[in-house]
XYZ file of C-alpha atoms in Angstrom:
276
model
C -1.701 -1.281 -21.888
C -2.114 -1.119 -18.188
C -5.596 0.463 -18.624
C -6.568 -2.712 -20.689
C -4.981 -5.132 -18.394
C -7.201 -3.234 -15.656
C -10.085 -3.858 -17.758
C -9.511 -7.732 -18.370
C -9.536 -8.554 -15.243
C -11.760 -6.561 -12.946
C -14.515 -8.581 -11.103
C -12.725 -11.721 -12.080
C -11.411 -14.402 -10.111
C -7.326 -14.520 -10.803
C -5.354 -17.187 -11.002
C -1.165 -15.833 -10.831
C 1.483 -17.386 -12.204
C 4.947 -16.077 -11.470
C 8.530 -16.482 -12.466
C 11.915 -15.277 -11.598
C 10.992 -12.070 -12.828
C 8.868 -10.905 -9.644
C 12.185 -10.946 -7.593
C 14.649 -9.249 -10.039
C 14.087 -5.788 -7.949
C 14.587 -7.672 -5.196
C 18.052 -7.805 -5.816
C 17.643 -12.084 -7.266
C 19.018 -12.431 -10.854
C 16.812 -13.988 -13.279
C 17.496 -16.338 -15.273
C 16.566 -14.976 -19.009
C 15.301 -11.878 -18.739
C 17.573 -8.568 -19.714
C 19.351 -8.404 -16.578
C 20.346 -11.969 -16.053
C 24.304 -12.507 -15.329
C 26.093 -14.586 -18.000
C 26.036 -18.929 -17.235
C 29.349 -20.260 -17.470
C 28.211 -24.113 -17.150
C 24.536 -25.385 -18.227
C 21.687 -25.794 -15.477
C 22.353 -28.864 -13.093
C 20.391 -31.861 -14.349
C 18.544 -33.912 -11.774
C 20.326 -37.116 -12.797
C 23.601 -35.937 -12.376
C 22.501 -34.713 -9.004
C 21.454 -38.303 -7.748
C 24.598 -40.431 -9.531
C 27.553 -37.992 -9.454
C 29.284 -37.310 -5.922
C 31.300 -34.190 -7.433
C 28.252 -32.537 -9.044
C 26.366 -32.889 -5.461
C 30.290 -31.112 -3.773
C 29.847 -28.521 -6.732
C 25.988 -28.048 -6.348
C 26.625 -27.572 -1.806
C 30.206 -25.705 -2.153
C 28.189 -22.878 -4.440
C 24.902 -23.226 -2.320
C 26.997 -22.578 0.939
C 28.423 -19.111 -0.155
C 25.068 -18.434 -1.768
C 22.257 -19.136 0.824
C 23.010 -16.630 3.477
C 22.595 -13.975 1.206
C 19.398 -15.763 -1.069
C 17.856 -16.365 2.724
C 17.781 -12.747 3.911
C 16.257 -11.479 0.367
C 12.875 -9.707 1.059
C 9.893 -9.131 -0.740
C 9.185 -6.255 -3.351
C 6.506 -4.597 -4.078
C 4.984 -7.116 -6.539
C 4.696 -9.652 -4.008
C 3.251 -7.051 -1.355
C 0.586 -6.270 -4.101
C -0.403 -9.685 -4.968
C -0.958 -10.414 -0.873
C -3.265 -7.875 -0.799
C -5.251 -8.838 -3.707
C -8.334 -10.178 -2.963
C -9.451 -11.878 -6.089
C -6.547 -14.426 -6.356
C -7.698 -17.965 -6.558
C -4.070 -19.171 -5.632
C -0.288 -17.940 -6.880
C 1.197 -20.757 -8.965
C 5.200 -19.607 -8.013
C 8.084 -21.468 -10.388
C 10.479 -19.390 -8.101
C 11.875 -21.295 -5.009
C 12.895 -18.003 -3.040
C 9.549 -18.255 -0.610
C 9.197 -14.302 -1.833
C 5.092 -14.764 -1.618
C 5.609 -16.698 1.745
C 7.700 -13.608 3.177
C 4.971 -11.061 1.684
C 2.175 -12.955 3.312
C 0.606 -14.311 0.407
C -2.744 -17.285 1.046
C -2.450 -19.999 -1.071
C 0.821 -20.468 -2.619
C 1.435 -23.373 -5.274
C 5.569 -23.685 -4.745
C 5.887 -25.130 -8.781
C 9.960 -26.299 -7.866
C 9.720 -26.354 -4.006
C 11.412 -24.161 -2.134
C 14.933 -23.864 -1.508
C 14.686 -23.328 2.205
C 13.683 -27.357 2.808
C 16.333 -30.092 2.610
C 15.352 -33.723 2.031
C 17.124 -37.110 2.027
C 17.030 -39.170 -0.612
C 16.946 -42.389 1.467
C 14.597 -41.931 4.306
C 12.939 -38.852 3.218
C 13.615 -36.958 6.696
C 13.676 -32.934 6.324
C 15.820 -30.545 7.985
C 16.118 -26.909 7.120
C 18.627 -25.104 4.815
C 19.575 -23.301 7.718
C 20.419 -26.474 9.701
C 22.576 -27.802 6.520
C 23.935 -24.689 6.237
C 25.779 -24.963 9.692
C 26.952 -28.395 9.037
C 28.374 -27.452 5.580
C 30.353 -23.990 7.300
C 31.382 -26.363 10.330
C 32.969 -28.931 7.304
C 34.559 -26.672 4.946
C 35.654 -23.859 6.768
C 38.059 -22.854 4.094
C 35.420 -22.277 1.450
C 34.046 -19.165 3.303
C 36.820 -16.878 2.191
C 36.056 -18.168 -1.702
C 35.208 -15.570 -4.031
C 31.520 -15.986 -5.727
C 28.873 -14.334 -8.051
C 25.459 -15.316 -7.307
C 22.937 -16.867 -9.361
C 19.464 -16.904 -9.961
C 19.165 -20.399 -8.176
C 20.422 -19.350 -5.105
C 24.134 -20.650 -5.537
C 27.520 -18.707 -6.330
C 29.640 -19.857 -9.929
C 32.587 -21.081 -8.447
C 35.321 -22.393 -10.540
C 35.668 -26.320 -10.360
C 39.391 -25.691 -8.664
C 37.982 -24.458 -5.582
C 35.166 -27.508 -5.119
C 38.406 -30.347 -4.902
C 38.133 -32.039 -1.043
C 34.680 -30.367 -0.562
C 32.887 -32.745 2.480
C 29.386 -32.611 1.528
C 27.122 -33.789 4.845
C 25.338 -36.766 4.826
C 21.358 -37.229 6.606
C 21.863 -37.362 9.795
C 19.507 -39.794 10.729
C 20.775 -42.390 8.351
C 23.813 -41.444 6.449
C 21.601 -40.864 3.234
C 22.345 -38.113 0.292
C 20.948 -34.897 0.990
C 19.151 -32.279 -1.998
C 17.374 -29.078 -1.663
C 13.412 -29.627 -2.167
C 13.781 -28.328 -5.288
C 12.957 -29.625 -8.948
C 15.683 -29.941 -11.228
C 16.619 -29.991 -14.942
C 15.244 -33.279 -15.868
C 13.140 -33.978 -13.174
C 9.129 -33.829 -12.714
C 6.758 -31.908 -10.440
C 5.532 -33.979 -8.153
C 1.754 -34.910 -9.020
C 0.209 -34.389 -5.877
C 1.599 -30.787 -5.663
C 0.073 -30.260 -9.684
C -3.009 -31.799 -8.677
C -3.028 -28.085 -6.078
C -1.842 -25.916 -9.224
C -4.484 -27.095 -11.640
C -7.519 -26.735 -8.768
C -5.928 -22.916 -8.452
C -6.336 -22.387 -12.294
C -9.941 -24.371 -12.489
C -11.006 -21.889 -10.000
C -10.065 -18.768 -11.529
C -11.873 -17.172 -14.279
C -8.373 -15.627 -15.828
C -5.004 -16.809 -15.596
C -2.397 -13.935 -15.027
C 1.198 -14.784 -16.160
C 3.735 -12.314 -14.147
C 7.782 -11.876 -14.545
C 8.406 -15.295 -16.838
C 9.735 -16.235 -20.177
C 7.338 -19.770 -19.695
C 10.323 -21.179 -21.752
C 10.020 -24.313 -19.106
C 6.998 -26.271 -20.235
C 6.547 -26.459 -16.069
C 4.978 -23.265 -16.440
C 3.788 -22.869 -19.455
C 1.559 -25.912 -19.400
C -1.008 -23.676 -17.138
C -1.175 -21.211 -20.268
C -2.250 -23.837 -22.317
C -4.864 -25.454 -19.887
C -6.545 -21.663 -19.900
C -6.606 -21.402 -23.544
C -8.281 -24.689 -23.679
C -10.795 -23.311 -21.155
C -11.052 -20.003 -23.040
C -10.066 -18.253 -20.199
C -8.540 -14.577 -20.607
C -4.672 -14.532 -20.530
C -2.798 -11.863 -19.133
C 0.709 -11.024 -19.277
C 3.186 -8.781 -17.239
C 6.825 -9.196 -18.431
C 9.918 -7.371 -19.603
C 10.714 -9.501 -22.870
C 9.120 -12.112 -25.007
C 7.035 -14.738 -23.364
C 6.248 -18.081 -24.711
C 2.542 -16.844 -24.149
C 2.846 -13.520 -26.305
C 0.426 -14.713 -29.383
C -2.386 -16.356 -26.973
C -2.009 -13.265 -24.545
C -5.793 -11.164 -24.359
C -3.311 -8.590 -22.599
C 0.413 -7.922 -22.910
C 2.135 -4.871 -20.435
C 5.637 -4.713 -20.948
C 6.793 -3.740 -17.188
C 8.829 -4.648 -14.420
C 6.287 -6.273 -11.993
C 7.397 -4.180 -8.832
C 7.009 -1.074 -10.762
C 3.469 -1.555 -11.946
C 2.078 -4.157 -10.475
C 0.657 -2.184 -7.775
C -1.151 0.417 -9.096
C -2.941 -2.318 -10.887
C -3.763 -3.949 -8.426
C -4.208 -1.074 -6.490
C -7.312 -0.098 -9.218
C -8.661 -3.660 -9.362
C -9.480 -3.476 -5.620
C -10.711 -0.051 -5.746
C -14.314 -0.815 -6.001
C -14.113 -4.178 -7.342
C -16.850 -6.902 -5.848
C -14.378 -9.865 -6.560
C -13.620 -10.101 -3.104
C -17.312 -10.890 -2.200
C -17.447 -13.320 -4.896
C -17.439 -17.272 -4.039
């Protein structure tokens, strides 16, 4: 099936979308695919972020133990692959890991934001995970010896015990409530950062879906768009996708494993890079 994905999309102008899939092999769980880890609570809603002071000491307590190690992930060799690739209109990421950032990939569409940026909610100031990350150590001292698992969103499942007296840092510039630049459960993408995805797709003469279920309708709204364009759909996932009956192409793969030899054969000889 790799020989017919080849064949869909050579001397065509890509448009990627990408999902938590991409990272598994570098060492990020997933959240659905075959080897995500067991949820013991459901994802954190958006609402209950901005009205519940113990979901926000929860949501920090399990992002402290969890960001050093989420921060100093590194690229595989999907990512590597898809910087190289000339023919990409843009890569639509829902992952906020900044994987395609790290790789040195043009034109990336963060879907959710990005994990690394901190904003508050009052005066919109940012600051830098890593700059939070000091303030929550220098706080809760205690909770570095707490014993985690991590999860795909960059946190650690923590049992609710631990989180009681957790001091969760306010904005320092004017006391406000801090949250990752992420979107939640519940919440909506930003338009003005859609408005970017959908010029990345109206570009593109294909629409390649890589490592995602498209169970979010996020994501899986940029499948439809294509199939209202009649644009070819491609698919590289392990599992069932959402997409699987509009799909021109399905490859059953783990991105990082053959994602670049075919990308590797698209560029050999291709003239999509010399295309406008």
């Amino acid at each position: 099936m790799a020989d017919a994905l080849i064949r869909l999309l050579r001397d065509r102008r890509v448009c990627v979308l990408t999902g938590a899939g991409i990272s598994t092999e570098s060492g990020i769980p997933d959240y659905r695919g075959p080897m995500a880890p067991p949820r013991k609570r459901p994802p954190l809603q958006h609402r209950d972020f901005l009205t519940d002071p113990s979901t926000r000491a929860r949501y920090w307590a399990r992002s402290l133990l969890g960001w050093p190690r989420f921060r100093d992930f590194a690229p595989n060799a999907a990512h590597d692959a898809l910087a190289r690739w000339n023919a990409v209109t843009g890569v639509i990421t829902q992952n906020v890991d900044r994987l395609h950032h790290k790789a040195g990939q043009s034109n990336v569409l963060e879907l959710h934001g990005a994990l690394a940026d901190v904003t508050c909610l009052t005066c919109t100031a940012h600051m830098h995970r890593d700059e939070l990350q000091l303030l929550l150590e220098r706080n809760n001292p205690h909770a570095l010896d707490w014993k985690h698992t991590l999860l795909a969103d960059g946190d650690a499942e923590l049992p609710d015990s631990v989180v009681d007296g957790f001091h969760v840092p306010s904005c320092l510039q004017c006391g406000g409530v801090l949250k990752p630049d992420v979107v939640f459960f519940g919440d909506s993408v930003p338009p003005a950062r859609l408005d970017v995805a959908w010029r990345h797709l109206e570009e593109a003469e294909a629409l390649f879906v890589i490592g995602t279920s498209l169970t979010v309708f996020s994501g899986y709204r940029f499948v439809l768009r294509a199939k209202e364009r009649r644009l070819p759909i491609a698919v590289m996932n392990v599992g069932p996708t959402r997409a699987d009956a509009d799909a021109t192409v399905k490859v059953e793969a783990w991105a990082a494993q053959e994602l670049p030899r075919v990308v590797a054969q698209l560029s050999s000889g291709s003239s999509s890079s010399s295309r406008s």
